[in-house]
Coordinates of C-alpha atoms and ligand atoms in Angstrom, one line a residue:
X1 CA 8.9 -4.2 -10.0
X2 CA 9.8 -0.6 -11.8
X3 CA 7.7 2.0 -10.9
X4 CA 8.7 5.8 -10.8
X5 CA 8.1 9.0 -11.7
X6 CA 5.0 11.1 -10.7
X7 CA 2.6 11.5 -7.6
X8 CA 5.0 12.3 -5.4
X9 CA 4.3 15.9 -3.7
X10 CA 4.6 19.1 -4.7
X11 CA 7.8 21.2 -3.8
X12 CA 7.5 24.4 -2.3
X13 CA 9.2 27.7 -2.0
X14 CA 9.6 28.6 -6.2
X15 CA 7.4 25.3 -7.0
X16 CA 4.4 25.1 -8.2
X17 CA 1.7 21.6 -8.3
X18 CA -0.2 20.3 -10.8
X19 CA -3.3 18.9 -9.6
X20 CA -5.6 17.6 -11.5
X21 CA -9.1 16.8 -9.9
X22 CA -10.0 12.9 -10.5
X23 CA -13.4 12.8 -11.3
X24 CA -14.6 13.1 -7.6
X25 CA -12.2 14.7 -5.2
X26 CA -9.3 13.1 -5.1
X27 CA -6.2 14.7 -6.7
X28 CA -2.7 13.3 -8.2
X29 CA -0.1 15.6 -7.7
X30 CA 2.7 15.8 -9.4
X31 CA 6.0 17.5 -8.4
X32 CA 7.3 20.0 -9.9
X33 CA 9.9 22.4 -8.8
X34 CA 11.0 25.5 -10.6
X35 CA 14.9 25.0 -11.8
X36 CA 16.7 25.1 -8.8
X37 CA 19.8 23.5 -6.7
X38 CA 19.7 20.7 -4.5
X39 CA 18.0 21.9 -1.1
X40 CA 20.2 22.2 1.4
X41 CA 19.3 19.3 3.6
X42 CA 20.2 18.4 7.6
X43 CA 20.3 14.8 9.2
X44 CA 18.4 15.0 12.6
X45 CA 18.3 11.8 13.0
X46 CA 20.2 8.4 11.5
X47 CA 20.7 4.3 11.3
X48 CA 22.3 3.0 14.5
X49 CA 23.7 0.1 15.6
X50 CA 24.8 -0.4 19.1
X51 CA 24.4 2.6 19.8
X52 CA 27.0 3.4 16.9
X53 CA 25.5 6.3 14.2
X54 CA 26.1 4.5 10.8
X55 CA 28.9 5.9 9.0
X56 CA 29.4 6.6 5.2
X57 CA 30.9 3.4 3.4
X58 CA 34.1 4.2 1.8
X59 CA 33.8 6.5 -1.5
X60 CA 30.1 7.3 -0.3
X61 CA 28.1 9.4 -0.8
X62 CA 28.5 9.2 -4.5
X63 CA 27.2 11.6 -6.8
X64 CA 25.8 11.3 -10.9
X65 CA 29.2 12.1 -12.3
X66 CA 30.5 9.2 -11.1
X67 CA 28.3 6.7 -12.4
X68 CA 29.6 3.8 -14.6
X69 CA 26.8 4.0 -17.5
X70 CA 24.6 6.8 -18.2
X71 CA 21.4 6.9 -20.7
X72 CA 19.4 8.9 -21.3
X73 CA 16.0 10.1 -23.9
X74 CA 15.4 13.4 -25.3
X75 CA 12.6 14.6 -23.2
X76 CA 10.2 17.9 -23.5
X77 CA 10.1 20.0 -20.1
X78 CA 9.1 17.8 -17.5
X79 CA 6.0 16.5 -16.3
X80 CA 6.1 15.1 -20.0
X81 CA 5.8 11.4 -19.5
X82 CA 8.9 9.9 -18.7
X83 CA 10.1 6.4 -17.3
X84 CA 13.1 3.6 -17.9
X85 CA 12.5 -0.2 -16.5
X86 CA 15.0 -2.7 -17.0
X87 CA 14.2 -6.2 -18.1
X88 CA 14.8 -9.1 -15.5
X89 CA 17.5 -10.5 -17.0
X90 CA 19.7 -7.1 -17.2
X91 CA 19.9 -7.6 -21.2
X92 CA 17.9 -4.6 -21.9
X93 CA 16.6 -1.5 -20.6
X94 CA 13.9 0.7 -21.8
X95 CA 13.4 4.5 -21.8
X96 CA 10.5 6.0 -22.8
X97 CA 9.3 9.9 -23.1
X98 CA 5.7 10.7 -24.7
X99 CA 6.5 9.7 -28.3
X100 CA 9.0 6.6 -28.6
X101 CA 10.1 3.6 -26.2
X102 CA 14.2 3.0 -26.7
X103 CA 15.3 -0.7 -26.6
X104 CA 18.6 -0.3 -25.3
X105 CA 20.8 -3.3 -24.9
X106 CA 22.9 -2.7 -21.9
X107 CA 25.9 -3.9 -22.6
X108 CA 26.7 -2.1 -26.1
X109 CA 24.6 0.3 -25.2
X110 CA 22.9 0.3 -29.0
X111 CA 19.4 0.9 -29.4
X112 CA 18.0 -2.1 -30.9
X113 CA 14.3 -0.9 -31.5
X114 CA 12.3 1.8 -31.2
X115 CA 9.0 1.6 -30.2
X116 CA 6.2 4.3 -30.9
X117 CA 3.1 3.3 -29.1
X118 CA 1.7 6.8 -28.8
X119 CA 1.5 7.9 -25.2
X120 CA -0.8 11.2 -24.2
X121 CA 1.3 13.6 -23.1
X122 CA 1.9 13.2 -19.3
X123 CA 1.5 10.3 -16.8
X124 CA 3.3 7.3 -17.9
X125 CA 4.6 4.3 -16.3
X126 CA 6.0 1.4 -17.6
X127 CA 6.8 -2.4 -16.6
X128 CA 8.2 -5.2 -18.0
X129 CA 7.8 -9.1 -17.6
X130 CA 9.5 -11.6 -18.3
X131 CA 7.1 -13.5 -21.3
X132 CA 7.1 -18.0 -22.3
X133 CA 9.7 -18.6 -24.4
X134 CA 12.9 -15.9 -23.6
X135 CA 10.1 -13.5 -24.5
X136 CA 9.5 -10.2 -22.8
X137 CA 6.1 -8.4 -22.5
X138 CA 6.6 -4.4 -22.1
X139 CA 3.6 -2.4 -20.7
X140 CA 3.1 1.4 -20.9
X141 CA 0.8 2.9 -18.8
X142 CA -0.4 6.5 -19.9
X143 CA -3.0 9.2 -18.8
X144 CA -3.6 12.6 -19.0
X145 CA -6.2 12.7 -15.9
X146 CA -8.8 12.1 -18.6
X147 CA -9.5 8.9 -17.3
X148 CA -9.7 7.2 -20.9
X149 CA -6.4 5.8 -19.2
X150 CA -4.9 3.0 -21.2
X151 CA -2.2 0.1 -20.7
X152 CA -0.3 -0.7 -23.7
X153 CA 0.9 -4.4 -24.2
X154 CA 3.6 -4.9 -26.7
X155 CA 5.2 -8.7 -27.0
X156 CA 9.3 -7.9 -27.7
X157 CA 11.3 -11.1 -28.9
X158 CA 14.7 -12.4 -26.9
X159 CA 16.4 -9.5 -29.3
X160 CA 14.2 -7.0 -28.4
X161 CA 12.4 -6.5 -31.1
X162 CA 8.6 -5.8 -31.4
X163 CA 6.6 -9.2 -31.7
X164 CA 3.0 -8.6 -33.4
X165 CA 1.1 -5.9 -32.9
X166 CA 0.7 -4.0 -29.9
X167 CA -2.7 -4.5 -27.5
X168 CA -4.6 -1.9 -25.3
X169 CA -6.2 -2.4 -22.6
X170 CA -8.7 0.0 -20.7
X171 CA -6.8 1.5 -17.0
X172 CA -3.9 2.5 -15.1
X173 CA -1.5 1.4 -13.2
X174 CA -2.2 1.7 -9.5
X175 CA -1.3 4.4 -7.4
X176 CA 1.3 6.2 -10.0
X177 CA 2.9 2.8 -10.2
X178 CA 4.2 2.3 -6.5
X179 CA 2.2 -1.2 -6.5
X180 CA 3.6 -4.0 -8.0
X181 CA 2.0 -4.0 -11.8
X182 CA 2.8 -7.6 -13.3
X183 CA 2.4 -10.6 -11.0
X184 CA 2.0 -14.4 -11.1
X185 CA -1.4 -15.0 -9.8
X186 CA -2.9 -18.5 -9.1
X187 CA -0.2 -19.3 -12.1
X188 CA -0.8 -16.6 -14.5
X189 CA 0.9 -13.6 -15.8
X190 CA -1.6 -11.3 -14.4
X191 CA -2.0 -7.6 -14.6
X192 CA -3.8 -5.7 -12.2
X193 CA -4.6 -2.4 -13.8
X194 CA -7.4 0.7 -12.4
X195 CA -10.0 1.9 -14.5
X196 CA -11.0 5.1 -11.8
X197 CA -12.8 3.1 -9.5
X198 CA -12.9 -0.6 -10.7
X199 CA -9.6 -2.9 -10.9
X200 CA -9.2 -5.2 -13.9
X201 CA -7.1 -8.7 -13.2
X202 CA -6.0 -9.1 -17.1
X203 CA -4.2 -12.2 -18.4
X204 CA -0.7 -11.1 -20.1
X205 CA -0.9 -14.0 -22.2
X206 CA -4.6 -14.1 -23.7
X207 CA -5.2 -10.6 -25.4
X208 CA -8.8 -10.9 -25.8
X209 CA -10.3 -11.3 -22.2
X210 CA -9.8 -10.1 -18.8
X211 CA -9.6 -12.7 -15.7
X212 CA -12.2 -10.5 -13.4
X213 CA -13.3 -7.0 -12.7
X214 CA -13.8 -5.8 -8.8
X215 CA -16.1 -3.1 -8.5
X216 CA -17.5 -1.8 -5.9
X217 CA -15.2 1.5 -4.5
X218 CA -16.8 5.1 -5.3
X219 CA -14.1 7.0 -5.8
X220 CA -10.1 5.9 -7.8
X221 CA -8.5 3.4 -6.6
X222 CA -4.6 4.3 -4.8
X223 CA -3.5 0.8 -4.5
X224 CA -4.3 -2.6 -5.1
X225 CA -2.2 -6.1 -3.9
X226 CA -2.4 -9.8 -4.1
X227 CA -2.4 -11.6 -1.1
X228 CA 1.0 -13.9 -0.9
X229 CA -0.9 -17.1 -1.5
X230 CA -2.4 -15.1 -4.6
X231 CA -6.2 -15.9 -3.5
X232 CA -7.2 -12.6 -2.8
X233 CA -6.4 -9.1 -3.9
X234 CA -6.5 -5.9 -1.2
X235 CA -7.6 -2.4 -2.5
X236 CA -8.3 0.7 -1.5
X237 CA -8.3 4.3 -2.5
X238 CA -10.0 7.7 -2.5
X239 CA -13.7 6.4 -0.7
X240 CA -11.7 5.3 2.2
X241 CA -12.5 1.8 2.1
X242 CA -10.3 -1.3 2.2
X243 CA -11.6 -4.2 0.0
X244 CA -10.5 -7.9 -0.1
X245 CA -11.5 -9.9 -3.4
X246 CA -11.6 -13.2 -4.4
X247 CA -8.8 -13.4 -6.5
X248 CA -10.2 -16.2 -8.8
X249 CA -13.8 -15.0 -9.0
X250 CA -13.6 -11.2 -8.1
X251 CA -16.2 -11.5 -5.1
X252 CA -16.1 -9.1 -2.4
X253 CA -14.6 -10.9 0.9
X254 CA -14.3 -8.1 3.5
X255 CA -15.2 -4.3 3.0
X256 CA -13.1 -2.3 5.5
X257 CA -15.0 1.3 5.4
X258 CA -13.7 4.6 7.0
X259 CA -13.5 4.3 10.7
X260 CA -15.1 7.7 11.4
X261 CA -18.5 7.5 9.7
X262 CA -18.9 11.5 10.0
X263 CA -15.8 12.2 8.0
X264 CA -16.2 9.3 4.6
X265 CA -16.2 12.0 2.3
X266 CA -13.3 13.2 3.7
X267 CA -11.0 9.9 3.9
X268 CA -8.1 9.2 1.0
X269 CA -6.2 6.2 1.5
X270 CA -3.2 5.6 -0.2
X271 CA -1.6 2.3 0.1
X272 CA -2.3 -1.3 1.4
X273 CA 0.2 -4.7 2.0
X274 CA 0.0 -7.6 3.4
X275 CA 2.1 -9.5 5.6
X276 CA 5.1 -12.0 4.1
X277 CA 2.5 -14.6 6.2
X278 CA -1.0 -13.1 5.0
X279 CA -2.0 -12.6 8.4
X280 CA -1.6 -8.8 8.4
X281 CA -3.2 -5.9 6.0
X282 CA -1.9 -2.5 6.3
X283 CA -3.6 -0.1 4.7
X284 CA -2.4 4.2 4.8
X285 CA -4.8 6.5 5.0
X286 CA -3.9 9.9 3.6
X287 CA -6.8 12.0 5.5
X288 CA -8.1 13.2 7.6
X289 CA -5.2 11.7 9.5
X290 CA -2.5 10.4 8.6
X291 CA -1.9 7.1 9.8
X292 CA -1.1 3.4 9.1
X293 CA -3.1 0.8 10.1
X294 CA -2.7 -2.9 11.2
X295 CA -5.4 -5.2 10.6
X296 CA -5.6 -9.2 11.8
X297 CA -6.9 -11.1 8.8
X298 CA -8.6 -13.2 11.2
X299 CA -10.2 -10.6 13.3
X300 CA -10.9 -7.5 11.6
X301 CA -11.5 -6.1 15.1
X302 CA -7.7 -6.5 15.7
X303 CA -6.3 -2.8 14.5
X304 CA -3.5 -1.7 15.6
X305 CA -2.9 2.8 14.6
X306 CA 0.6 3.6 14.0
X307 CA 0.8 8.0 13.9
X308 CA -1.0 10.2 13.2
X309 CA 2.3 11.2 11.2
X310 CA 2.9 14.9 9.5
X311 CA 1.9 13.6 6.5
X312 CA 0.8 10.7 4.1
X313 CA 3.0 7.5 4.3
X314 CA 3.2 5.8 0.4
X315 CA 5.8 3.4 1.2
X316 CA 6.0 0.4 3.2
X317 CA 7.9 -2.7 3.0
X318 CA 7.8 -5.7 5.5
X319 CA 11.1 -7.6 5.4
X320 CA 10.9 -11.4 4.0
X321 CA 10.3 -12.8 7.1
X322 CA 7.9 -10.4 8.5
X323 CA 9.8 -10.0 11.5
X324 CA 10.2 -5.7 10.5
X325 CA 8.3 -3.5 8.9
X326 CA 10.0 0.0 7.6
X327 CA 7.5 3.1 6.7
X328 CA 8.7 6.0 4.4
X329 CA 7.5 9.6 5.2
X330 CA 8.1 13.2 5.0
X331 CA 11.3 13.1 4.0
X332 CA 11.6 9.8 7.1
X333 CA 12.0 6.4 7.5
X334 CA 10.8 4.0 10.4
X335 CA 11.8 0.4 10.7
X336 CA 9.8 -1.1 13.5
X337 CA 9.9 -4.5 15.2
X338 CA 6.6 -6.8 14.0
X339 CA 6.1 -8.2 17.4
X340 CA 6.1 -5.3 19.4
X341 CA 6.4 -2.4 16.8
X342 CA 8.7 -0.5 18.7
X343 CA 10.8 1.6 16.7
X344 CA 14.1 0.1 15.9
X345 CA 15.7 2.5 13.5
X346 CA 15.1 6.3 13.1
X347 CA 16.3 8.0 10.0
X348 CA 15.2 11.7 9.4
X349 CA 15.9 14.9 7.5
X350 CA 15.0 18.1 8.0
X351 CA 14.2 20.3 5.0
X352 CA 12.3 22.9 3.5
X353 CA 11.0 21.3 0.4
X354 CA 8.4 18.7 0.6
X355 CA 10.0 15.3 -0.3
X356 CA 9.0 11.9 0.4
X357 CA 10.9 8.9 0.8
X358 CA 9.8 6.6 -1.5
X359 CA 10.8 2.7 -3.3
X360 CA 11.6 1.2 0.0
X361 CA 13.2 -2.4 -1.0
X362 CA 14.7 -4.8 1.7
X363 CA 17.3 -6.6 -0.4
X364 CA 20.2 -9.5 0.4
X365 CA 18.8 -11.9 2.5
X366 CA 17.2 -8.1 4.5
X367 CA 20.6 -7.3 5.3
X368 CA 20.1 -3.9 3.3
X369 CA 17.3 -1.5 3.2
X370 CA 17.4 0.7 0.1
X371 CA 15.0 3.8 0.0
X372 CA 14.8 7.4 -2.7
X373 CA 14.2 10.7 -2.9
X374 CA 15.2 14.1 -3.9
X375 CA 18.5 14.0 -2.8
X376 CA 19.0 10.1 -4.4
X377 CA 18.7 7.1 -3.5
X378 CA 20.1 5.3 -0.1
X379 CA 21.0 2.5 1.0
X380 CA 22.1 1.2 5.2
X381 CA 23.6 -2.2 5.7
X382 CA 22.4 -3.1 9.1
X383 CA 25.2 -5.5 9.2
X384 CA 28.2 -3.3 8.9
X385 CA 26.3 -0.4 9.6
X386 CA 27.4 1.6 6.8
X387 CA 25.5 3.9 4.4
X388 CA 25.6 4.4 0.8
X389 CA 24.4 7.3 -1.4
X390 CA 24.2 7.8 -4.8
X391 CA 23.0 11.1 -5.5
X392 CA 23.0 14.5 -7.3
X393 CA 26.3 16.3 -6.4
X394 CA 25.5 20.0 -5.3
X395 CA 26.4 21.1 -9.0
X396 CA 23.7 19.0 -10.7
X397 CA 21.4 21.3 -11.2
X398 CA 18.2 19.8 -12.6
X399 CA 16.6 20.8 -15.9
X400 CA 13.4 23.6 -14.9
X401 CA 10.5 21.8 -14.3
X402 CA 12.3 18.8 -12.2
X403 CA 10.3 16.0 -11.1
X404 CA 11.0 13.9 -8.5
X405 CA 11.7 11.1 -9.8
X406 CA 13.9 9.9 -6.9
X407 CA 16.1 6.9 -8.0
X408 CA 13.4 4.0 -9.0
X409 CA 15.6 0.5 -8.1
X410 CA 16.4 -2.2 -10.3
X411 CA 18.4 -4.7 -8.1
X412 CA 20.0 -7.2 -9.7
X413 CA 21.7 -9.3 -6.9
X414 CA 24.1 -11.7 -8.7
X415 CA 25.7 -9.3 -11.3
X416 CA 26.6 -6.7 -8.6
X417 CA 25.0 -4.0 -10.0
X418 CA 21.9 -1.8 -10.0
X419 CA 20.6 1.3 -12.0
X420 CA 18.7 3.7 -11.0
X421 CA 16.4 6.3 -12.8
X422 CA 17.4 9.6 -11.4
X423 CA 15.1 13.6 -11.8
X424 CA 17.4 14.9 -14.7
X425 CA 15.4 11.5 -16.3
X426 CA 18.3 9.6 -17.0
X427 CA 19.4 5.9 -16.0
X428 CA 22.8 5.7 -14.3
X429 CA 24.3 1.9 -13.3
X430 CA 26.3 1.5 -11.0
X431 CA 28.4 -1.6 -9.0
X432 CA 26.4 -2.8 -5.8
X433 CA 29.1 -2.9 -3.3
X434 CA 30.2 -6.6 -1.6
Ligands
LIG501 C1 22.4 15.4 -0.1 O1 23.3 15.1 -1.2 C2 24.5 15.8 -1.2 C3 25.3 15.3 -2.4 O2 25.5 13.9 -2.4 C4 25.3 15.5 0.1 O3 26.5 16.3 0.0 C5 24.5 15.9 1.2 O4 25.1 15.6 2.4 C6 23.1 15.2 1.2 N1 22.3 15.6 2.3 C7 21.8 14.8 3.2 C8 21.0 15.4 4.3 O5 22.1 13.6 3.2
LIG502 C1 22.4 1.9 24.2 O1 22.1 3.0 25.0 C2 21.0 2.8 25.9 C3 20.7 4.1 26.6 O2 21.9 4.8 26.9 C4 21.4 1.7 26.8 O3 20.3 1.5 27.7 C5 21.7 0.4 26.0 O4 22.1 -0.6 26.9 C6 22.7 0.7 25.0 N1 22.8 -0.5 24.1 C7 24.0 -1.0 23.7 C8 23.9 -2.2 22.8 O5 25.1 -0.6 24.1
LIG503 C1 11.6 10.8 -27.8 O1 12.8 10.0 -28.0 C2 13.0 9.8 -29.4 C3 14.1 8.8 -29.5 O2 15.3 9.1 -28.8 C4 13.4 11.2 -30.0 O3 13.7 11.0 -31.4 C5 12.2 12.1 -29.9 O4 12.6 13.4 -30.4 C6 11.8 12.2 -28.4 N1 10.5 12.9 -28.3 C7 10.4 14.1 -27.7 C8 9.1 14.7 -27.8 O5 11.3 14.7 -27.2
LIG504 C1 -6.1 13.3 -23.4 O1 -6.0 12.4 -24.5 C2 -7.2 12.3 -25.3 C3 -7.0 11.2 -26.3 O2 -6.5 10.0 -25.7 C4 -7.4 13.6 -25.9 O3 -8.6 13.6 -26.7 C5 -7.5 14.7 -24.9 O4 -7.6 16.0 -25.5 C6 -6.3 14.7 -24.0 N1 -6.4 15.7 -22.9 C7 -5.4 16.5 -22.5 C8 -5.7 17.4 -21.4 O5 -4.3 16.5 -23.0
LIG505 C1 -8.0 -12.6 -30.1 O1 -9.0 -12.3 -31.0 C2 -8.6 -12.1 -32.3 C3 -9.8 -11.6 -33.1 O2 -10.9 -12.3 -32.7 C4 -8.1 -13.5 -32.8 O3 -7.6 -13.4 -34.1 C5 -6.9 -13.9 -31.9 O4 -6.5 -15.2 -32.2 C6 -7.3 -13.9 -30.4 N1 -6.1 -14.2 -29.6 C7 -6.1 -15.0 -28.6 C8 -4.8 -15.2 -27.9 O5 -7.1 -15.7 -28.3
LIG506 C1 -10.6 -9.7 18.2 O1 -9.8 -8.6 18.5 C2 -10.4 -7.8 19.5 C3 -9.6 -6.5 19.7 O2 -8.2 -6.8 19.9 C4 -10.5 -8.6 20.8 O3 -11.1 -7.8 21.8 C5 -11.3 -9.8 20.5 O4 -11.3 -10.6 21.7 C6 -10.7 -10.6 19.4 N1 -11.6 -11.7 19.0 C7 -11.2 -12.9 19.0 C8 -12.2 -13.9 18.6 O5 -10.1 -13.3 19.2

């Protein structure tokens, strides 16, 4: 889970993009707006149910100042690396800027340790897992578009404090760190971490060796996945192709290449998933159009085209049952129905600034779908068709140099609660509603 900060569009009006060439041509971009207030933003189009717009839940929308618990770390001007996670088990959380790592136990609130792992100065994500014994395993991920990209593995005890020395381990995560970074493949603790153009499966709990290395794309790598039943792995990324691995013994299964021959220098893909049932791969594709595709595992001449949309789509969530699939834009959301992908739910803002709707999450049984960006994170209950915000309040004005960092999501279900790691880079919590 837990990935935020960065590649996430540049503003306009005032703003100005960092983009750093990869070493062919893709870019990262990184927003960053000039000091300035919340846009002024207008709904065109919302959640319904029968044919009822969703209305606000009681209280909502709710803004920073109203938060329950707020922490935060000294941070230089933004786009200085800067990113919180929160372990499983809602004992600790962890903030880091480009110097030290805060263990922050969450409910006195004391720091507990401090880690300094030495981050370069921009670019960092961070994860952690749950490690044998009560153990945790906290990974930084930190680049300054040098590509001698690093992930740093530091073992923390059930106190959360450092446990031997610290490991690193040559890549990045995926795609800013949209993907998820730590999973149990074929029963390991796995990390799947990009080194430009070749993904490393590492095993979290042998330092020393890595479980494969897929290469094979030409260009860096946007996003890679494991298949539900963990067997194979789906990439793609700046060459345009989609690859399926082997999981276990990192051979190439299917190559997926640009559909257009003409234009392959031209394609960027962003994201891929599969299906809750494995059946289905969807895969984004950045340019030359924009558009999501649909792929049938079983014939890879089955595609189905969703868009061309305005612009890139880096989110994408099936619910658990595959039965919906929602899609985050520019600044939209779609929730279409799997079996005839009609479009079921609408939601839409119109605004001058660039912003992307990002950190989709179906959650409670998919009774809730939970989404961010700049103006905070949302949430709709397709049940009681309410919505919830919890958002900057038109006074929040955000430190110069504000990156979206639009509300990363740390659900925890059974203790009713959930923070949130908001653009001013601090973590607010806040009580889930019934
Ligand atoms: C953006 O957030 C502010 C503060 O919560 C709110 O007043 C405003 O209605 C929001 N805009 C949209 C389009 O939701
Ligand atoms: C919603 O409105 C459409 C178009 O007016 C209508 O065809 C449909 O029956 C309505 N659905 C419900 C559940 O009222
Ligand atoms: C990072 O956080 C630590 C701990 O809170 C603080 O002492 C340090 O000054 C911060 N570093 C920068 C560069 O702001
Ligand atoms: C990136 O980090 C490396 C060391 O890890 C350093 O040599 C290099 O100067 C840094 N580059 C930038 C642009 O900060
Ligand atoms: C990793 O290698 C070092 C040095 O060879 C060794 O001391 C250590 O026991 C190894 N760790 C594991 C988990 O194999
Ligand atoms: C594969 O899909 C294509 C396109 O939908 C279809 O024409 C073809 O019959 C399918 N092949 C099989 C074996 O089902």
């Amino acid at each position: 889970m837990l990935f935020t900060t960065l590649v996430v569009s540049l503003g306009l009006l005032q703003a100005s993009a960092l983009t750093v060439p990869t070493r062919s041509h893709g870019v990262r971009e990184v927003a960053v707006a000039a000091a300035a207030a919340i846009p002024t933003l207008t709904l065109l189009s919302d959640f319904q149910k029968d044919n009822v717009t969703a209305s606000w839940a009681p209280g909502h929308p709710k803004v920073w100042g109203q938060a329950e618990k707020k922490f935060s770390i000294p941070t230089p001007p933004l786009p200085a690396g800067v990113d919180a996670v929160f372990t499983e088990d809602g004992k600790f959380l962890l903030l880091t800027n480009v110097t030290d790592t805060d263990v922050i136990r969450l409910d006195t609130g004391a720091v507990v340790s401090t880690l300094k792992l030495k981050f370069p100065s921009y670019g960092t994500h961070t994860s952690v897992s749950a490690a044998p014994g009560g153990e945790y395993d906290f990974l930084v991920a930190a680049s300054n578009f040098t590509w001698d990209d690093k992930v740093t593995q530091q073992r923390l005890s059930q106190d959360g404090v450092p446990v031997g020395p610290s490991v690193d381990r040559p890549g990045f995560f995926s795609n800013g760190g949209f993907d998820p970074t730590v999973v149990d493949g074929d029963g390991k603790r796995v990390l799947l971490a990009i080194d430009i153009d070749d993904v490393h499966v590492y095993d979290l709990d042998d330092v020393n060796s890595s479980v494969v290395t897929l290469t094979g794309h030409t260009d860096s790598i946007q996003s890679i996945v494991f298949s539900p039943d963990k067997k194979t792995i789906a990439s793609t990324g700046f060459d345009g192709h989609v690859k399926l691995w082997d999981a276990a013994t990192g051979t190439l299964v299917h190559d997926i290449p640009p559909e257009d021959p003409e234009q392959a220098p031209d394609y960027q893909n962003w994201l891929t998933r599969f299906s809750p049932d494995g059946k289905t791969l969807l895969y984004s594709i950045g340019s030359p159009l924009p558009e999501v595709k649909l792929v049938q595992l079983n014939n890879l001449t089955d595609v189905v085209t969703l868009g061309p949309f305005s612009y890139w789509v880096r989110s994408a969530e099936w619910n658990s049952d595959g039965s919906l699939l929602a899609l985050g834009g520019f600044p939209w959301l779609l929730v279409l129905r799997s079996s005839d992908l009609a479009v079921v739910q609408e939601w839409r803002v119109d605004t001058e600034h660039w912003e992307e709707v990002l950190f989709l999450h179906w959650f409670d049984k998919d009774t809730k779908l939970r989404w961010s960006y700049l103006n905070g994170t949302e949430m709709y209950d397709f049940e009681k068709n309410l919505k919830y915000r919890w958002g900057p309040d038109e006074d929040d004005v955000p430190p110069p140099g504000w990156v979206v960092l639009a509300g990363d999501w740390f659900p925890f279900k059974s203790e009713g609660w959930f923070g949130n790691f908001d653009s001013d880079s601090s973590v607010r919590v806040w009580s889930l509603p019934e």
